[in-house]
Amino acid sequence: MSGGRRFNSFEIALSGISCAVAVIFLSLGIISGWLTATGYFIGILAMMVPLSKQFFKGGFLAYLGTCILTVVMGAAAKFWDLVPFIMFFGLHPLLNALQVRFKINRWLALAVKAVWFDCTLIAGYFLIYVLGGASLPEPVEEIITGWRLYVVAFTAGSAIFVLYDYLIFKCQIIINNLVYRIKK
């Protein structure tokens, strides 16, 4: 068996494991309702596994498979809860890995990703709370009515994103170290 073939099977295995773990935890999180954030977090960590070995195609296919299979596994009933993962959180590790691989300026990338995150927050608000019919606590609803939604999203959202992006990079380093121990 040639080395190239073994490399492809390793990429498929890592991507498949990543997809399976993400689908299980995202499905459980979204279906339960109160574990959604946990499902998102474990899904994000799972998306990092193939990227730790620079398997960008495998990482993207794991993301795509995760989104499709999570809907099939029961998240279709609460599809709006999965939209932020589809729009941002599932792709963010891939974009971070590409940023490192192609040595994109960290400040430029941070600005672009922050705007992307803020737009995801706004879209998520409209999809989950306006179209989905979910409700927010009254004090929160008063703060983000009308144009204030955009101010809050682009200020507080960007500030939260800077911390989130930093922590996700640190998580990627931990995942890289764990996956490095796996022999091909």
XYZ file of C-alpha atoms in Angstrom:
184
model
C 0.000 0.000 0.000
C 1.477 3.351 -0.980
C 2.120 6.157 1.509
C -0.340 8.447 -0.291
C -3.169 5.975 0.115
C -2.491 5.575 3.819
C -2.456 9.357 4.188
C -5.898 9.603 2.565
C -7.358 6.887 4.787
C -5.995 8.677 7.868
C -7.616 11.911 6.713
C -10.908 10.118 6.140
C -10.717 8.462 9.568
C -9.991 11.715 11.419
C -12.685 13.555 9.483
C -15.211 10.781 10.088
C -14.516 10.707 13.814
C -14.779 14.484 13.903
C -18.093 14.438 12.066
C -19.548 11.655 14.229
C -18.643 13.329 17.526
C -19.953 16.700 16.338
C -23.242 15.213 15.078
C -23.881 13.322 18.313
C -23.274 16.284 20.596
C -24.928 18.901 18.388
C -28.008 16.713 17.984
C -28.255 16.036 21.715
C -27.662 19.683 22.520
C -30.213 21.061 20.108
C -32.876 18.462 20.818
C -32.531 18.881 24.600
C -32.588 22.665 24.355
C -30.605 23.300 27.509
C -27.395 21.655 26.258
C -27.172 23.669 23.042
C -24.056 25.599 24.099
C -22.340 22.375 25.171
C -23.218 20.775 21.848
C -21.822 23.781 20.010
C -18.596 23.731 22.034
C -17.943 20.021 21.526
C -18.917 20.390 17.858
C -16.353 23.172 17.453
C -13.665 21.079 19.154
C -14.543 18.130 16.928
C -14.179 20.317 13.819
C -10.594 21.015 14.916
C -9.477 17.370 14.789
C -8.815 17.016 11.031
C -7.451 20.564 10.921
C -4.780 19.616 13.458
C -3.128 17.550 10.708
C -3.680 20.251 8.048
C -6.517 18.247 6.440
C -8.469 21.234 5.113
C -10.589 19.262 2.665
C -11.373 16.684 5.340
C -12.198 19.460 7.799
C -14.602 21.098 5.383
C -16.251 17.789 4.519
C -16.585 16.986 8.242
C -18.289 20.371 8.703
C -20.621 19.751 5.763
C -21.448 16.235 6.935
C -22.030 17.500 10.462
C -24.524 20.108 9.308
C -26.452 17.677 7.106
C -26.460 14.762 9.551
C -27.406 16.935 12.522
C -30.510 18.055 10.658
C -31.299 14.452 9.691
C -30.737 13.238 13.267
C -33.509 15.406 14.619
C -32.391 19.015 14.586
C -34.770 19.758 11.697
C -37.487 20.478 14.269
C -35.273 23.174 15.792
C -33.355 24.129 12.662
C -33.031 27.779 13.681
C -30.972 26.718 16.694
C -28.438 25.113 14.328
C -28.137 28.133 12.009
C -25.424 29.942 14.047
C -23.303 26.778 13.917
C -23.837 26.530 10.168
C -23.151 30.229 9.579
C -20.181 30.739 11.854
C -19.183 28.351 14.628
C -18.638 25.289 12.435
C -16.561 27.199 9.881
C -14.563 29.306 12.334
C -11.952 26.602 13.137
C -11.396 26.060 9.399
C -10.896 29.766 8.825
C -8.456 29.936 11.750
C -6.460 27.014 10.343
C -6.353 28.652 6.907
C -5.294 31.938 8.505
C -2.336 30.214 10.149
C -1.474 28.141 7.075
C -1.384 31.111 4.685
C 0.045 33.528 7.288
C -2.761 36.074 6.970
C -2.283 39.197 9.078
C -3.832 38.422 12.451
C -5.380 41.899 12.914
C -6.967 41.930 9.476
C -8.300 38.415 10.017
C -9.582 39.367 13.468
C -11.485 42.349 12.053
C -13.055 40.301 9.246
C -13.984 37.455 11.596
C -15.427 39.905 14.151
C -17.736 41.442 11.529
C -18.696 37.922 10.403
C -19.447 36.990 14.039
C -21.501 40.154 14.595
C -23.542 39.511 11.445
C -24.127 35.952 12.656
C -25.383 37.311 15.983
C -27.831 39.601 14.204
C -28.991 36.875 11.822
C -29.296 34.432 14.725
C -31.392 36.920 16.653
C -33.807 37.358 13.761
C -33.982 33.641 12.988
C -34.294 32.354 16.546
C -36.213 35.114 18.289
C -38.171 36.827 15.525
C -38.934 34.000 13.065
C -38.508 31.119 15.528
C -40.768 32.671 18.135
C -38.428 32.248 21.083
C -38.521 34.938 23.736
C -35.839 36.830 25.596
C -36.077 38.132 29.149
C -37.860 41.512 29.245
C -34.809 43.614 30.301
C -32.708 42.128 27.486
C -35.484 42.686 24.968
C -35.698 46.363 25.957
C -31.955 46.840 25.465
C -31.826 45.391 21.954
C -34.971 46.810 20.367
C -34.653 48.678 17.095
C -31.295 50.120 16.093
C -29.747 49.284 19.491
C -29.520 45.653 18.381
C -26.855 46.633 15.852
C -24.932 48.776 18.343
C -24.912 45.986 20.915
C -23.973 43.368 18.318
C -21.097 45.367 16.863
C -19.684 46.556 20.194
C -20.355 43.867 22.789
C -20.350 41.173 20.107
C -16.925 42.241 18.849
C -15.517 42.444 22.369
C -16.802 38.957 23.171
C -15.489 37.678 19.866
C -11.926 38.835 20.558
C -11.884 36.718 23.723
C -13.646 33.827 21.963
C -11.173 33.851 19.059
C -8.215 33.856 21.449
C -9.651 30.909 23.407
C -10.429 28.963 20.226
C -6.831 29.373 19.068
C -5.703 28.015 22.454
C -8.141 25.085 22.118
C -6.723 24.357 18.656
C -3.230 24.125 20.154
C -4.478 21.614 22.739
C -6.253 19.558 20.036
C -3.109 19.699 17.860
C -1.039 18.291 20.738
C -3.552 15.508 21.398
C -3.865 14.484 17.741
C -0.083 14.710 17.255
C 0.237 11.710 19.549
C -1.836 9.587 17.156
C 0.378 7.615 14.815
C -0.501 7.541 11.154
